[in-house]
PDB file of C-alpha atoms in Angstrom:
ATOM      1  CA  UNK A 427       0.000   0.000   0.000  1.00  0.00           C
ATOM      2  CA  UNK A 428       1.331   3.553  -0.479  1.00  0.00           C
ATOM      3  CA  UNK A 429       2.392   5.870   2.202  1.00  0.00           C
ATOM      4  CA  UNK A 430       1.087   8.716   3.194  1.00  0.00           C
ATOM      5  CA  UNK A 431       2.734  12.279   4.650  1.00  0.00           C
ATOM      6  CA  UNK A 432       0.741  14.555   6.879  1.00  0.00           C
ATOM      7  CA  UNK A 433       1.754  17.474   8.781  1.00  0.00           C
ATOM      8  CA  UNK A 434       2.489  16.550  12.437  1.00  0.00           C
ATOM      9  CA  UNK A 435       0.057  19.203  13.635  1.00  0.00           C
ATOM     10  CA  UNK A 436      -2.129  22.018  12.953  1.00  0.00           C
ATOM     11  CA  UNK A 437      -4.503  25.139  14.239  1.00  0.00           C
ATOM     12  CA  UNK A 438      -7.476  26.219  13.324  1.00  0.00           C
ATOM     13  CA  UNK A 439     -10.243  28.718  14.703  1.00  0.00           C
ATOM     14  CA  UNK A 440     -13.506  27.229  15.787  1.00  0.00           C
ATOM     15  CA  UNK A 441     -15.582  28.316  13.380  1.00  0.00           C
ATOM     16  CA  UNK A 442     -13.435  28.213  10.474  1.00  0.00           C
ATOM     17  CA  UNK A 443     -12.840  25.969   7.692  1.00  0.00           C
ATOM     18  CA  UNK A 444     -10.223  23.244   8.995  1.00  0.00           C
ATOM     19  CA  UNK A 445      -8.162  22.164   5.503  1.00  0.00           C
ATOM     20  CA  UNK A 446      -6.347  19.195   6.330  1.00  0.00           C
ATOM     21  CA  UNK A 447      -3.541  17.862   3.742  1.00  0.00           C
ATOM     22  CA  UNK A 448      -2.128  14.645   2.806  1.00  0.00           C
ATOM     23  CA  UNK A 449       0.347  13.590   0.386  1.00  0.00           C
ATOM     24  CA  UNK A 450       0.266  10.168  -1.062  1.00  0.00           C
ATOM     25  CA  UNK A 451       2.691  10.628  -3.943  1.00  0.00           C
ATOM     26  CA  UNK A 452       2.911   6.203  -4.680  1.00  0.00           C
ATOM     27  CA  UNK A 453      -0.609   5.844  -4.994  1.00  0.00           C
ATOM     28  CA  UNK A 454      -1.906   3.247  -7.433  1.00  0.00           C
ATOM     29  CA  UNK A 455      -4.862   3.411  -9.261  1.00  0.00           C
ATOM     30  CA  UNK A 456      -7.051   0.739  -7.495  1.00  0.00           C
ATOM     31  CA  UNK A 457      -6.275   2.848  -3.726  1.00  0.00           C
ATOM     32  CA  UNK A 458      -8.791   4.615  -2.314  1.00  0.00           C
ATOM     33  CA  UNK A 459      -8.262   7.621   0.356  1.00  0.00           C
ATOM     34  CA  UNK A 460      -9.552   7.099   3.419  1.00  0.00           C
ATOM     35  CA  UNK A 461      -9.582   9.601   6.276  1.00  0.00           C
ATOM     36  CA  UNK A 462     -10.185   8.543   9.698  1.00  0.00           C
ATOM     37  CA  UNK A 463     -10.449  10.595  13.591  1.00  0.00           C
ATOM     38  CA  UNK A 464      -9.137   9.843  16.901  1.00  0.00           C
ATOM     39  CA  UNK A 465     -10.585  11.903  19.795  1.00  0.00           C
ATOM     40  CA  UNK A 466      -8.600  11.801  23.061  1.00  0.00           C
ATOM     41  CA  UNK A 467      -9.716   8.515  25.169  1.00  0.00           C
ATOM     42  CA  UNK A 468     -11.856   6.904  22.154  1.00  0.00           C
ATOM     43  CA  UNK A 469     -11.656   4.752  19.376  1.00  0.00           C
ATOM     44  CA  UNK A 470     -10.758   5.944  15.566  1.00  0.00           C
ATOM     45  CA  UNK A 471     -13.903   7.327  13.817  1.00  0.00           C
ATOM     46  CA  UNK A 472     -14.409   6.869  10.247  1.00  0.00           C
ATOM     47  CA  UNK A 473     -14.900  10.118   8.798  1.00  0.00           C
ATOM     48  CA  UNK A 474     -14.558   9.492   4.253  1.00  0.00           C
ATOM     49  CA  UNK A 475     -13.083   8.126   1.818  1.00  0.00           C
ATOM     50  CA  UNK A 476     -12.825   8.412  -1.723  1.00  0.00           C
ATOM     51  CA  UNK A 477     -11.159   6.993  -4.802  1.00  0.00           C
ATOM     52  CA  UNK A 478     -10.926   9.969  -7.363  1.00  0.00           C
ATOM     53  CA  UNK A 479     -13.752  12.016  -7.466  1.00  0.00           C
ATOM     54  CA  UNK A 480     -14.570  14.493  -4.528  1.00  0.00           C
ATOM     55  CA  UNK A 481     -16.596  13.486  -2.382  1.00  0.00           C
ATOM     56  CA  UNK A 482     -19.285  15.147   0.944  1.00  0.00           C
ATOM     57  CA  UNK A 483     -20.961  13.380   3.710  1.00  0.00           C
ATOM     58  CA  UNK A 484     -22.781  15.456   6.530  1.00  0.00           C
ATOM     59  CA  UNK A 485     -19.196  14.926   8.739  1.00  0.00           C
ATOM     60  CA  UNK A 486     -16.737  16.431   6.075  1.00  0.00           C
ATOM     61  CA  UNK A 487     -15.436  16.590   2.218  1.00  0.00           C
ATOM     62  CA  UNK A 488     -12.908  15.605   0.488  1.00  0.00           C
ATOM     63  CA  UNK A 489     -10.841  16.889  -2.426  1.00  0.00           C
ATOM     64  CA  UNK A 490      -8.387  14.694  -4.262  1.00  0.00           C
ATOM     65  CA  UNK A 491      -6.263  16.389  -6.999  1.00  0.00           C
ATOM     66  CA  UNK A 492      -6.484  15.348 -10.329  1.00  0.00           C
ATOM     67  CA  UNK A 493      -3.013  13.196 -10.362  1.00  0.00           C
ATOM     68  CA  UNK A 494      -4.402  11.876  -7.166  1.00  0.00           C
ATOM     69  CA  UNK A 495      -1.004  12.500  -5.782  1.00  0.00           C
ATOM     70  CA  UNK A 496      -2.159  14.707  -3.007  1.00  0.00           C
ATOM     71  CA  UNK A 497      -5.963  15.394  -1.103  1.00  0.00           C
ATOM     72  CA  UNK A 498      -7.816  17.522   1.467  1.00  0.00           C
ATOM     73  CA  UNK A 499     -10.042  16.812   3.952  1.00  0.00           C
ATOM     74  CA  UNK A 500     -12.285  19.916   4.717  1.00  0.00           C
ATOM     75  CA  UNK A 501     -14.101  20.295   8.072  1.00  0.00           C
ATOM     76  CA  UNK A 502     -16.426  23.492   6.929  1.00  0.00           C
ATOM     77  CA  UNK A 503     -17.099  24.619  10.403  1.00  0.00           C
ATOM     78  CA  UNK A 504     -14.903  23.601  12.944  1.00  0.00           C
ATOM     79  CA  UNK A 505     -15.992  23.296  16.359  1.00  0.00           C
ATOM     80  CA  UNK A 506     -13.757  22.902  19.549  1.00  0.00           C
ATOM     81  CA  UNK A 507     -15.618  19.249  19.145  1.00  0.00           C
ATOM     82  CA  UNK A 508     -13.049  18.691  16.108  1.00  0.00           C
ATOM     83  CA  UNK A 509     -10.045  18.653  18.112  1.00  0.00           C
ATOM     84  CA  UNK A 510      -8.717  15.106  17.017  1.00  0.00           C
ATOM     85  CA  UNK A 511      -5.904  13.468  15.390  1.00  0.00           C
ATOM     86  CA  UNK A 512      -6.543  12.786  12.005  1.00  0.00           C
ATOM     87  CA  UNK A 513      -5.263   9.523   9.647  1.00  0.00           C
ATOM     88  CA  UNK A 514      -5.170   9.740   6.194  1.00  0.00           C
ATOM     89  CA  UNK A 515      -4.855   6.364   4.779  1.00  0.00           C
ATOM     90  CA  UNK A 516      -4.380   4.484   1.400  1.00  0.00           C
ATOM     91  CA  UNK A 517      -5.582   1.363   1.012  1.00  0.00           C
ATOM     92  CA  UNK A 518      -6.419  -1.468  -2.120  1.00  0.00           C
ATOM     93  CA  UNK A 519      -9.948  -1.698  -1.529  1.00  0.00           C
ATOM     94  CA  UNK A 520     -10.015  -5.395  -1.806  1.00  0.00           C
ATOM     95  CA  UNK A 521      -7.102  -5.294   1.186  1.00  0.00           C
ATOM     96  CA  UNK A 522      -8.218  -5.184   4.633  1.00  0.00           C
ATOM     97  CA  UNK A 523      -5.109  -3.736   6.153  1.00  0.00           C
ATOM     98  CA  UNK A 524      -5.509   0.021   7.775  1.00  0.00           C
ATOM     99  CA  UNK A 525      -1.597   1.041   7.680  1.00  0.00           C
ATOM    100  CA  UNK A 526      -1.937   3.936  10.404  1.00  0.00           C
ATOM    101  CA  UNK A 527       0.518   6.629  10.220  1.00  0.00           C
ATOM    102  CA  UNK A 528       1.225   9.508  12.875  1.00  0.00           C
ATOM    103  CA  UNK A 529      -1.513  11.642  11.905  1.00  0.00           C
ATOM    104  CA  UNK A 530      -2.041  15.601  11.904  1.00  0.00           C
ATOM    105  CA  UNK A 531      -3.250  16.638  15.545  1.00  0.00           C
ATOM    106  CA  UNK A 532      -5.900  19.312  14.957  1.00  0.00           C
ATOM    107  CA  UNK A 533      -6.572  21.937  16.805  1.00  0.00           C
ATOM    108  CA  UNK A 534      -9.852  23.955  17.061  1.00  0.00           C
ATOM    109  CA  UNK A 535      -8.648  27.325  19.252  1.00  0.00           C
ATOM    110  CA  UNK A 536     -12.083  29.226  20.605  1.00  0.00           C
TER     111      UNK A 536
ATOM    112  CA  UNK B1441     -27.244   0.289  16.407  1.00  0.00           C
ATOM    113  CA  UNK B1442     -24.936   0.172  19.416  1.00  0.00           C
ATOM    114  CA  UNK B1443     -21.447   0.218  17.723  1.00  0.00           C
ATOM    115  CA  UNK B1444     -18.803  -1.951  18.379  1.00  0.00           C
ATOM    116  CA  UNK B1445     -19.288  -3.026  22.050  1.00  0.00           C
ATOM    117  CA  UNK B1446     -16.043  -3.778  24.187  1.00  0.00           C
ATOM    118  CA  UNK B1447     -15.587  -5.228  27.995  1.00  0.00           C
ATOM    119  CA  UNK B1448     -13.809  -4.115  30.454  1.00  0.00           C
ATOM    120  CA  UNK B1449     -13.454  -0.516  29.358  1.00  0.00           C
ATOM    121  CA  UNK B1450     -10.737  -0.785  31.828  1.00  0.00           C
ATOM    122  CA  UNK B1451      -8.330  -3.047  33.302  1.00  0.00           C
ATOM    123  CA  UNK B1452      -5.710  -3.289  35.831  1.00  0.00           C
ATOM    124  CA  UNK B1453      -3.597  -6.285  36.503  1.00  0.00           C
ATOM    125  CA  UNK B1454      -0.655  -7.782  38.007  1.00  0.00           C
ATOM    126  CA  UNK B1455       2.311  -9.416  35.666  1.00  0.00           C
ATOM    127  CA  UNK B1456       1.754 -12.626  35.278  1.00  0.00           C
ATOM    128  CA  UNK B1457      -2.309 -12.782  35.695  1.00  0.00           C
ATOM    129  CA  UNK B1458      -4.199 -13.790  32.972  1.00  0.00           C
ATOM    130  CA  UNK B1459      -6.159 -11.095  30.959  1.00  0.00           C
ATOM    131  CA  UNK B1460      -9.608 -11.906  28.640  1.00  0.00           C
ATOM    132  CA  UNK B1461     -10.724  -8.753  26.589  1.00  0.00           C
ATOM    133  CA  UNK B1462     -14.296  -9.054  25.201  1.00  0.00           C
ATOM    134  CA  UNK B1463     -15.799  -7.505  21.736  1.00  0.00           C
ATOM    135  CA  UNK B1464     -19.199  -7.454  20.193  1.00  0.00           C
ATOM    136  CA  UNK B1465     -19.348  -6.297  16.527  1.00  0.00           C
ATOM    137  CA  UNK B1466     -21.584  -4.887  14.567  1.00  0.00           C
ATOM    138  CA  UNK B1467     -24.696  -6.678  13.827  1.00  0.00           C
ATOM    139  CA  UNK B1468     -24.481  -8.092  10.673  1.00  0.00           C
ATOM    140  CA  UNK B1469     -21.039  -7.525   9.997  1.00  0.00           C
ATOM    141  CA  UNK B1470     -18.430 -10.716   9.105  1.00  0.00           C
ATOM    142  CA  UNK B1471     -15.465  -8.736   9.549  1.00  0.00           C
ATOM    143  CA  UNK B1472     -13.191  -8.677  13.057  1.00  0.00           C
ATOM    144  CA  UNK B1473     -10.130  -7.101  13.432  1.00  0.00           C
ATOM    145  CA  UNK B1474      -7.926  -6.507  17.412  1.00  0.00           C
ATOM    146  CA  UNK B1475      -5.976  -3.270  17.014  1.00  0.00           C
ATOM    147  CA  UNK B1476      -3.797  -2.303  19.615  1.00  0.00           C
ATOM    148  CA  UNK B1477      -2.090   1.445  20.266  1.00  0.00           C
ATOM    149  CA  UNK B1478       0.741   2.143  22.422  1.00  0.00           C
ATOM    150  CA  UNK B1479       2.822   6.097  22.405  1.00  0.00           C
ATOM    151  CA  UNK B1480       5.495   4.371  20.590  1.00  0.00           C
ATOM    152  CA  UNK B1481       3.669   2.046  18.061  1.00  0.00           C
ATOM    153  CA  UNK B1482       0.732   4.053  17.102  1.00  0.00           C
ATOM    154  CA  UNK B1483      -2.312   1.663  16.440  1.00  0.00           C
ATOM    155  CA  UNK B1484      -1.080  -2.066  15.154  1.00  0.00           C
ATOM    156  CA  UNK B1485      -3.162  -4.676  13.589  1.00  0.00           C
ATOM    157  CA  UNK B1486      -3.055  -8.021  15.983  1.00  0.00           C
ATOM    158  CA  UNK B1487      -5.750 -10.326  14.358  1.00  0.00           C
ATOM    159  CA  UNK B1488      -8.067 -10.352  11.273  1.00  0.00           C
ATOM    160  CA  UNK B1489     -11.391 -12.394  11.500  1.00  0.00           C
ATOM    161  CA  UNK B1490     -13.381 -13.084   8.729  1.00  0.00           C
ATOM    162  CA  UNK B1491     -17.062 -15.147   9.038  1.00  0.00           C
ATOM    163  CA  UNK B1492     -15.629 -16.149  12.455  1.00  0.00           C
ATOM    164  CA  UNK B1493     -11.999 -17.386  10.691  1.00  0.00           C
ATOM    165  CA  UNK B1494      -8.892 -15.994  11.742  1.00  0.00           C
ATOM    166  CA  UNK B1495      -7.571 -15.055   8.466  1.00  0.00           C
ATOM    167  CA  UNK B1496      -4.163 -12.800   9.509  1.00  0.00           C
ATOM    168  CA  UNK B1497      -2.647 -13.406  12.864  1.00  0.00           C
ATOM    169  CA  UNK B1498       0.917 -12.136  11.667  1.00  0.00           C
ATOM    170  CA  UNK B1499       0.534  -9.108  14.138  1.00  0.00           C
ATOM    171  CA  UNK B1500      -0.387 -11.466  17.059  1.00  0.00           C
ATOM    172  CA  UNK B1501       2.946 -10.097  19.310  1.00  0.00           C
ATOM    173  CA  UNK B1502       3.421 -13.643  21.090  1.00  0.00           C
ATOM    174  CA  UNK B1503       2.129 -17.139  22.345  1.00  0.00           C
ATOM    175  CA  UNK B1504       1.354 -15.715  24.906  1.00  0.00           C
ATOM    176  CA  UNK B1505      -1.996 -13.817  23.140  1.00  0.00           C
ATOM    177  CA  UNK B1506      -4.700 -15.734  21.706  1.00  0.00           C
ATOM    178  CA  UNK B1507      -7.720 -14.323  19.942  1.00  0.00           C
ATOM    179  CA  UNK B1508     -10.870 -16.578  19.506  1.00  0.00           C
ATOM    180  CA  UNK B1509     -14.589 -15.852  17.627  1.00  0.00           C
ATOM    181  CA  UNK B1510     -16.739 -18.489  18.202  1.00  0.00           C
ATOM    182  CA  UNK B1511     -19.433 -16.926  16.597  1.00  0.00           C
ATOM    183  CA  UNK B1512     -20.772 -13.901  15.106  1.00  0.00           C
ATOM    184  CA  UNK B1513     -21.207 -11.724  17.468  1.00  0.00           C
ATOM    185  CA  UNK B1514     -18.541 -12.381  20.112  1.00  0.00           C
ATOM    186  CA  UNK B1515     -14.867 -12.654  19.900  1.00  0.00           C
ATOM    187  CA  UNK B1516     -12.211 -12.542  22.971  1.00  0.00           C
ATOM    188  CA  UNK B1517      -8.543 -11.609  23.246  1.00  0.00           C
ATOM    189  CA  UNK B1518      -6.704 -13.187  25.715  1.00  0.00           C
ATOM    190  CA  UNK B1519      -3.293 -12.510  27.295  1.00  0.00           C
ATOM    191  CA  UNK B1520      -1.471 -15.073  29.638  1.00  0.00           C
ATOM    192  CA  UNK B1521       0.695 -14.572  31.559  1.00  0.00           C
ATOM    193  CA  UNK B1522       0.236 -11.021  31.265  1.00  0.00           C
ATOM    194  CA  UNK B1523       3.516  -8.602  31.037  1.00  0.00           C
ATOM    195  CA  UNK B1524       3.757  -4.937  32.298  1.00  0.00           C
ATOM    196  CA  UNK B1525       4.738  -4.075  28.249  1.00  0.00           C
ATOM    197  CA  UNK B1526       1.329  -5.419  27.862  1.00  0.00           C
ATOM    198  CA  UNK B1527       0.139  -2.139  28.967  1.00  0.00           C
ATOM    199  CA  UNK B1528      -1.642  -0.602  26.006  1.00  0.00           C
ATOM    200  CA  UNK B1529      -5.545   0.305  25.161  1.00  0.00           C
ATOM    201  CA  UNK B1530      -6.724  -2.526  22.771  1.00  0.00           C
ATOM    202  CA  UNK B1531      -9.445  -1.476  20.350  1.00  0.00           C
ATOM    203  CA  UNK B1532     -11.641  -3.703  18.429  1.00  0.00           C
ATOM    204  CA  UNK B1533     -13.308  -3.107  14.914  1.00  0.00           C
ATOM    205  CA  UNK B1534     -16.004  -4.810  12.661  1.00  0.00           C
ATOM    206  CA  UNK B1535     -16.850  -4.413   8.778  1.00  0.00           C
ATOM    207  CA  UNK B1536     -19.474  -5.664   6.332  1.00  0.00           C
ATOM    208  CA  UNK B1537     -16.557  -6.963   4.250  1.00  0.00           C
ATOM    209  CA  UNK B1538     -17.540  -5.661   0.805  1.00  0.00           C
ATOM    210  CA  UNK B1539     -15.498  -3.591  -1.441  1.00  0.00           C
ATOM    211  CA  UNK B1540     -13.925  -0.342   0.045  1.00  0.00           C
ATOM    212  CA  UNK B1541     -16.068  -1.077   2.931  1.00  0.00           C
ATOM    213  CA  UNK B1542     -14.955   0.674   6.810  1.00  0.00           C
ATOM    214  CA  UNK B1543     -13.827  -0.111   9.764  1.00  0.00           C
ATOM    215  CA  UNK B1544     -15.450   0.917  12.870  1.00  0.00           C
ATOM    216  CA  UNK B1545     -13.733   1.260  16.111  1.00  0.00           C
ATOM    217  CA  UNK B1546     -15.268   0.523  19.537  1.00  0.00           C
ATOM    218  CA  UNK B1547     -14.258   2.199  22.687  1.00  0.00           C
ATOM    219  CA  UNK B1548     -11.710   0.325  23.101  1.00  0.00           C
ATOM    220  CA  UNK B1549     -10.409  -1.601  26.636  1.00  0.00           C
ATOM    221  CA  UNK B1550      -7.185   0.711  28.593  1.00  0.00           C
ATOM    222  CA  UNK B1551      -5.239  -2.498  30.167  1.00  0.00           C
ATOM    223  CA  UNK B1552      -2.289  -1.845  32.841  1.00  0.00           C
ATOM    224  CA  UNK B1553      -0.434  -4.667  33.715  1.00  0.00           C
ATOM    225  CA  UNK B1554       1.666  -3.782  37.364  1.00  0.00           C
TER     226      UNK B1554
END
């Protein structure tokens, strides 16, 4: 599976739109992009995924770049709620294995 | 639907005891997979279950765990003797097992071996 590169951490003001990158330059064409949550003290929380066309759910969207090289996940609003560390994963969708990185640590500032 | 259920939520021991983690997947869902996270691992893959087979055990650390589903909707993860580097939160995870499908993550079970 490819890797992935995230930035170790980030800010963002509640309220704002959170814009999280990830680079997954190896990517093959059968990977999809899957972004996942951790909240202090609880279990990871599927947030999207996608393979190469943007995609929105009620939590989030996601923007992958035309050479699929890079993507974005997009929290529109932040809340304080957000605060998390988030995975950005590749994965062969016919592959079960989740190869976590170190994530980007969000976070929301009031 | 409940989620991903997990037992104890927390767990204290002493090195040597024997430890039993519980998990109760998703309804419906034939997928099974024992994660654990540590600071200086991040979140590892132990065991893979699928229709109540283990399929990958590769990330099992030792003999000395043991993972079992005997059906559907119950599998257990057991650790004897336990080990203080045991110490870790152990999360559990269920699928529907089609294409691209998700994982999703119960509360996962904070063990301390002494």
């Amino acid at each position: 599976d490819a890797k992935t590169t995230q930035p170790t951490s980030m800010d963002c003001a509640e309220g704002r739109a959170a814009n999280l990158p990830c680079n997954h330059s190896t990517i093959s064409g059968n990977e999809y992009v899957y972004w996942y949550r951790q909240i202090h003290s609880q279990g990871p929380q599927y947030i999207i995924h996608g393979l190469k066309n943007n995609e929105t759910n009620e939590m989030a969207s996601l923007i992958i770049t035309e050479d699929r090289k890079s993507s974005t996940l997009i929290l529109p609003h932040a809340t304080l709620r957000d605060t998390a560390v988030y995975y950005c994963i590749v994965r062969v969708n016919s592959n079960y294995q989740l190869i976590w990185g170190a994530g980007t640590k969000l976070i929301i500032k009031p | 639907d409940a989620g991903v259920i997990q037992s104890p939520r927390h767990e204290v021991t002493e090195m040597g005891q024997e430890v039993t983690l519980r998990c109760k997947p998703i309804s419906g869902h034939n997928s099974l997979f024992w994660y654990r996270q540590t600071m200086m691992r991040g979140l590892e893959l132990l065991i893979y279950f699928n229709n109540n087979v283990p399929i990958d055990d590769s990330g099992m650390p030792e003999d000395r765990f043991s993972a079992k589903m005997p059906n559907a909707s119950f599998s257990t993860l057991k650790i004897q003797p336990s080990e203080p580097r045991d110490s870790a939160v152990y999360f559990c995870a269920s699928s529907s097992g089609q294409v691209a499908d998700t994982q999703y993550f119960g509360p996962g079970t904070r063990l301390t071996v002494l």
